[in-house]
XYZ file of N, CA, C and O in Angstrom:
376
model
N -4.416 2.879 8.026
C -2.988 3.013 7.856
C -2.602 2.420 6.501
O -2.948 1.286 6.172
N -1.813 3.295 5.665
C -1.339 2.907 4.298
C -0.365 1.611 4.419
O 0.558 1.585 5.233
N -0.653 0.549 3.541
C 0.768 -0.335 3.500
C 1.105 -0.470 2.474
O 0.348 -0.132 1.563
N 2.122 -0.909 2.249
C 2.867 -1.005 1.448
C 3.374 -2.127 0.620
O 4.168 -2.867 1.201
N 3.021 -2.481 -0.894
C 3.589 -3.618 -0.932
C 4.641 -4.573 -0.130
O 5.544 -3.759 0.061
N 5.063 -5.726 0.426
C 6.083 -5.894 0.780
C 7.457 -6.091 0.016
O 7.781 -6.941 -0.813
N 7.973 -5.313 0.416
C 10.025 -4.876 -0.301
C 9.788 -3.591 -0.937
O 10.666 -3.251 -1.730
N 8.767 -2.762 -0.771
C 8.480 -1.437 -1.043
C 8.412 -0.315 -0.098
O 8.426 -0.667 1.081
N 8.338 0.989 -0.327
C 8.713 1.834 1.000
C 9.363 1.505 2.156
O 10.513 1.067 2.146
N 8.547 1.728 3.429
C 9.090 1.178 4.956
C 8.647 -0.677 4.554
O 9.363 -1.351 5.294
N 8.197 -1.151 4.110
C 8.169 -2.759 4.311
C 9.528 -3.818 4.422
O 10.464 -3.915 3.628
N 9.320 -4.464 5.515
C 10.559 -5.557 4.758
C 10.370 -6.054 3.609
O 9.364 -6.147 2.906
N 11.811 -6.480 3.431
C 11.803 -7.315 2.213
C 11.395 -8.675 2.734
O 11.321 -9.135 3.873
N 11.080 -9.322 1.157
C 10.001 -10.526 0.809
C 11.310 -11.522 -0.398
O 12.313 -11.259 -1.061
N 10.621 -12.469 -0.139
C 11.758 -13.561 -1.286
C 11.258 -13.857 -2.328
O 10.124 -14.325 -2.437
N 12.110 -13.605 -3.338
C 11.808 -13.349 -4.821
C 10.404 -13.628 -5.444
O 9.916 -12.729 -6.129
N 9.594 -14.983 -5.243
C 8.438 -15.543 -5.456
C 7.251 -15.054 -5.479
O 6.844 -14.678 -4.380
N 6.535 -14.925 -6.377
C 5.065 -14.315 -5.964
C 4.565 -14.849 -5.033
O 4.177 -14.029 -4.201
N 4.330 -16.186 -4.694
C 4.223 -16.789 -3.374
C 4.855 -16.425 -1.826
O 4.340 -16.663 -0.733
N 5.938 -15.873 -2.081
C 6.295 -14.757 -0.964
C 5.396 -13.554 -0.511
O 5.248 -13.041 0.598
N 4.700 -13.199 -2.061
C 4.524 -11.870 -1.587
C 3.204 -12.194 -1.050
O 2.647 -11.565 -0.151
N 2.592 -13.547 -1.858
C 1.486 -13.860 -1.492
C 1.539 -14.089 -0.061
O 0.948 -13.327 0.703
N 2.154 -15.011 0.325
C 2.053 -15.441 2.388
C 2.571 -14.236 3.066
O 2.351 -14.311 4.275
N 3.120 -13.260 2.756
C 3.477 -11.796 3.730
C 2.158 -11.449 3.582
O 1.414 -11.463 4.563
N 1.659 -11.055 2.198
C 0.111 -10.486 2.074
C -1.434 -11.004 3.175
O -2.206 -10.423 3.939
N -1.260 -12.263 2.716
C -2.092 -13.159 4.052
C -1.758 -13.038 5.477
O -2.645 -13.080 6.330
N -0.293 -12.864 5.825
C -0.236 -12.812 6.957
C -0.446 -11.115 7.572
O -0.333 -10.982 8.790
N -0.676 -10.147 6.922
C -0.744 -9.194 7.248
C -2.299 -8.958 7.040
O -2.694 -7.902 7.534
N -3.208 -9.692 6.439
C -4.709 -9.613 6.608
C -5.113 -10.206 7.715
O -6.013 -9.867 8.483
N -4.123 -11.460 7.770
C -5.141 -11.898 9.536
C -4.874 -10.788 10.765
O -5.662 -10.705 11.707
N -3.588 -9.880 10.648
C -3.290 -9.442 11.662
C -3.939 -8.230 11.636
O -4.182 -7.504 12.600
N -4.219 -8.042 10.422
C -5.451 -6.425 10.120
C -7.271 -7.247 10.483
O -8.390 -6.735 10.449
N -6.995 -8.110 10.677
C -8.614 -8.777 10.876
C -9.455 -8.801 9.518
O -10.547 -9.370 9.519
N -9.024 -8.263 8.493
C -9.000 -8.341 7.316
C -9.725 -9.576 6.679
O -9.354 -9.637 5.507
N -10.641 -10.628 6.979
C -10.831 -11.974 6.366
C -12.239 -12.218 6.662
O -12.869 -11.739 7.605
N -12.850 -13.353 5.374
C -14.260 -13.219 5.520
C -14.555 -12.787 3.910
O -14.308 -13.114 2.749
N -15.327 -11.725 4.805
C -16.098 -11.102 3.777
C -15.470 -10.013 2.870
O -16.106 -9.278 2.115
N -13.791 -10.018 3.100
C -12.959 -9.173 2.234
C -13.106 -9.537 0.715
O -13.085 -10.626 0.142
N -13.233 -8.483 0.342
C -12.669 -8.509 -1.341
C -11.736 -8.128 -1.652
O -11.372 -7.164 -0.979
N -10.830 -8.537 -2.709
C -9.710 -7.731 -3.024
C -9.107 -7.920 -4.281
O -8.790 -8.970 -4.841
N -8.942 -6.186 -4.818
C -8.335 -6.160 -6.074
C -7.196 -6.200 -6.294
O -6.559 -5.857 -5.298
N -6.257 -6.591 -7.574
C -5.381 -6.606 -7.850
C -5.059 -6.314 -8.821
O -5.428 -7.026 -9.755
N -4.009 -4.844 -9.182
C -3.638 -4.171 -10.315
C -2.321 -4.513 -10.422
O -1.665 -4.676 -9.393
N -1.668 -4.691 -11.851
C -0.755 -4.423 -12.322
C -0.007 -5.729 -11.968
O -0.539 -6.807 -12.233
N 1.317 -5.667 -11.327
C 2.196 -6.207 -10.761
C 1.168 -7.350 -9.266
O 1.180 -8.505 -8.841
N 0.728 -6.564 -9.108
C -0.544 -6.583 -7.257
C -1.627 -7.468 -8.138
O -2.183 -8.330 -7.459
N -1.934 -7.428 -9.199
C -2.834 -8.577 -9.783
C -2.050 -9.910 -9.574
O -2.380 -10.774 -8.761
N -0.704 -9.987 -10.613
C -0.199 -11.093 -10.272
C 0.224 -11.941 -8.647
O 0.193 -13.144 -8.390
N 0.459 -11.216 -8.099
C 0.653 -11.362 -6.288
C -1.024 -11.923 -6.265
O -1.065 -13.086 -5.864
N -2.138 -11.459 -6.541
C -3.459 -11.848 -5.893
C -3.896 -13.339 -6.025
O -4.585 -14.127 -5.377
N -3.037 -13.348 -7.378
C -3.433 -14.862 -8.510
C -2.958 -15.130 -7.143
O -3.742 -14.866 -6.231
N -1.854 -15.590 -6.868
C -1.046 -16.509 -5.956
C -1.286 -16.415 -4.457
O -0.900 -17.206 -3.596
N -2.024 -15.253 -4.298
C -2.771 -15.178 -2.930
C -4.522 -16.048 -3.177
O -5.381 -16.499 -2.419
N -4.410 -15.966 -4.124
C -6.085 -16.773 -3.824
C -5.828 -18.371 -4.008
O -6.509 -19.113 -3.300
N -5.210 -18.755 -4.604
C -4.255 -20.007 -5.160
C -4.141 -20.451 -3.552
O -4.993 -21.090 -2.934
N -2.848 -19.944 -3.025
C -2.445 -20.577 -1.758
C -3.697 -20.094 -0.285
O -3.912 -20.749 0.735
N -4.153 -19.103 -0.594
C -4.938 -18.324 0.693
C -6.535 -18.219 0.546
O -7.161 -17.839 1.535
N -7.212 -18.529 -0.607
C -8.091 -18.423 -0.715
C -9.448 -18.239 0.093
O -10.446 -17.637 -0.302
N -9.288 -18.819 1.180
C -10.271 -18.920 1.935
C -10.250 -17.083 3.298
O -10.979 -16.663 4.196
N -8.877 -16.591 2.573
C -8.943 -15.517 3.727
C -10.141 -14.176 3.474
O -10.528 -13.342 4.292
N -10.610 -14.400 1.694
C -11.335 -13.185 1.169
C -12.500 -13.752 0.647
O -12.849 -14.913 0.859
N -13.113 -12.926 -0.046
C -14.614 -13.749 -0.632
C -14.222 -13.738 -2.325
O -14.082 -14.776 -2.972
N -14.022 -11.817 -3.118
C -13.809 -11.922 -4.153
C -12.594 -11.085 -4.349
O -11.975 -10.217 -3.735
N -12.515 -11.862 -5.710
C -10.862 -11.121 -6.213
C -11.410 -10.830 -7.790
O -12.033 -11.521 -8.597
N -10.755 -9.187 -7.824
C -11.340 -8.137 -8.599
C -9.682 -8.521 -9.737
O -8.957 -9.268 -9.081
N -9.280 -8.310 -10.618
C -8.000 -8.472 -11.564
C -8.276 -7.149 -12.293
O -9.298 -6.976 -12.956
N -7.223 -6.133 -12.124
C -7.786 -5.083 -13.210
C -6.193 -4.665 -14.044
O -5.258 -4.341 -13.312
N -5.992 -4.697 -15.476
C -4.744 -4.689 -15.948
C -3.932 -5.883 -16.108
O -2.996 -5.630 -16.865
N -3.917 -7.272 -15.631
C -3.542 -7.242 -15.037
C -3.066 -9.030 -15.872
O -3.515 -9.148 -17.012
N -2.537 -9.821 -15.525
C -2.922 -11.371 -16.065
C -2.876 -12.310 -15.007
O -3.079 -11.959 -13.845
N -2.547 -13.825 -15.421
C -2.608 -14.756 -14.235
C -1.181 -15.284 -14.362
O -0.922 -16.373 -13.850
N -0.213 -14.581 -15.021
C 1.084 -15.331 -14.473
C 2.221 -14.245 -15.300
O 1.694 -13.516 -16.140
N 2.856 -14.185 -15.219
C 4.189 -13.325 -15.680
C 4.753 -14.274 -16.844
O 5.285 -15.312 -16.450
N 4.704 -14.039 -18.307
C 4.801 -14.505 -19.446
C 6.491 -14.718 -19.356
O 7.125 -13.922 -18.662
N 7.317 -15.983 -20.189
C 8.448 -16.010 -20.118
C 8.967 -14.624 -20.630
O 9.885 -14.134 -19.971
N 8.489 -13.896 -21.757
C 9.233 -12.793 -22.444
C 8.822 -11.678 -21.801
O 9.393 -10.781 -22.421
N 8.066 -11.088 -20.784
C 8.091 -10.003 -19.384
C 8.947 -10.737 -18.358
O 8.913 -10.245 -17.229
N 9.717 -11.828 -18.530
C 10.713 -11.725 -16.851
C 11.953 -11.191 -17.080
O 12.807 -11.072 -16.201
N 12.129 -10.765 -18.562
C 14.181 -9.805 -18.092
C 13.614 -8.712 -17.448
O 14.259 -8.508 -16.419
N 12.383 -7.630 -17.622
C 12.221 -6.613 -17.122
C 11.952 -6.926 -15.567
O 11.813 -5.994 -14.775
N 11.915 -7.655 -15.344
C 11.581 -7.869 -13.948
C 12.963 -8.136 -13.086
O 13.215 -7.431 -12.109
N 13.895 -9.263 -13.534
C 15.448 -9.663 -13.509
C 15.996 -8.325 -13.570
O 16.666 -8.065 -12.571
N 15.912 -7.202 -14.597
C 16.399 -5.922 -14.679
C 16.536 -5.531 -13.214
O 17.436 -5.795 -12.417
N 15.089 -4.634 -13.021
C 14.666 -4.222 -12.052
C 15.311 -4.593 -10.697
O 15.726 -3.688 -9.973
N 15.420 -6.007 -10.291
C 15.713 -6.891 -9.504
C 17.260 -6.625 -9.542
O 17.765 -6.671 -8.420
N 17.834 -6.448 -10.219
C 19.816 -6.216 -10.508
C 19.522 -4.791 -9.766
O 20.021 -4.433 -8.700
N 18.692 -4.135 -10.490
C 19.306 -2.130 -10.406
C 18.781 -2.394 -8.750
O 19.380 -1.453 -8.229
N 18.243 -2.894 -7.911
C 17.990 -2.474 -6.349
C 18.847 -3.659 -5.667
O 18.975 -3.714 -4.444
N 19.371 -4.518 -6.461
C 20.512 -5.358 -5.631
C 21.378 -4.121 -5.723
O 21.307 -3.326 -4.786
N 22.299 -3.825 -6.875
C 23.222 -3.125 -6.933
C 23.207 -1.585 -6.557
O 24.321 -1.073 -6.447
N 21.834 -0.578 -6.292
C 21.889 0.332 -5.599
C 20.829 0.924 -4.562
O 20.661 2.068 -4.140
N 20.039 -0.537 -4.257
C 18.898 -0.082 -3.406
C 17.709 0.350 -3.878
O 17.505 0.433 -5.089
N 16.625 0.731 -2.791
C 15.357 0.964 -3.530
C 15.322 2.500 -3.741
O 14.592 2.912 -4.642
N 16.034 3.392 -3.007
C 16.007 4.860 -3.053
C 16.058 4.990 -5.127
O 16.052 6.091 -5.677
C-alpha cells in the first residue's frame, strides 16, 4: 500500500518540524512491522525528514541511503519553504 508523506495526499497533517515528520514516519514503521533490518532512502525534501528520523529513531532501520539531498535546510532555502507553507495555509493542498 502506497503512503504518503505525512500532510500530503490522504495523510494527516504533521507539525511544522522535521521532527514531526520524523516521529509520524517511525510511528508508521512500527505499525507496518517495518524495523530491523530496514533500510531507508531519503530524497529531496524525504532526505531531510530521514536526517531527523535516524537522529531521534535510529535504532528502527539498519541503513540510511541520502540521495539529492543534505543534512539540514540552509538558513537561505527556508523563505521557499515559509512560501509554500503560506500558499496551503491560505488555499489548501488541492
Amino acid at each position: 500500500m502506497p503512503q504518503n508523506l505525512p500532510g500530503f495526499g490522504a495523510s494527516a497533517p504533521v507539525g511544522p518540524t522535521l521532527e514531526d515528520f520524523a516521529d509520524r514516519i517511525a510511528q508508521q514503521l512500527q505499525a507496518l512491522g517495518l524495523t530491523g533490518p530496514t533500510d531507508l532512502l531519503g530524497n529531496g525534501f524525504g532526505g531531510f525528514v530521514s536526517v531527523a528520523l535516524a537522529l531521534g529513531h535510529g535504532r528502527l532501520f539498519d541503513k540510511l541511503v541520502l540521495v539529492d539531498t543534505g543534512a539540514a535546510i540552509p538558513p537561505e532555502g527556508k523563505p521557499a519553504f515559509h512560501a509554500m507553507a503560506e500558499r496551503v495555509e491560505s488555499g489548501g493542498m488541492e
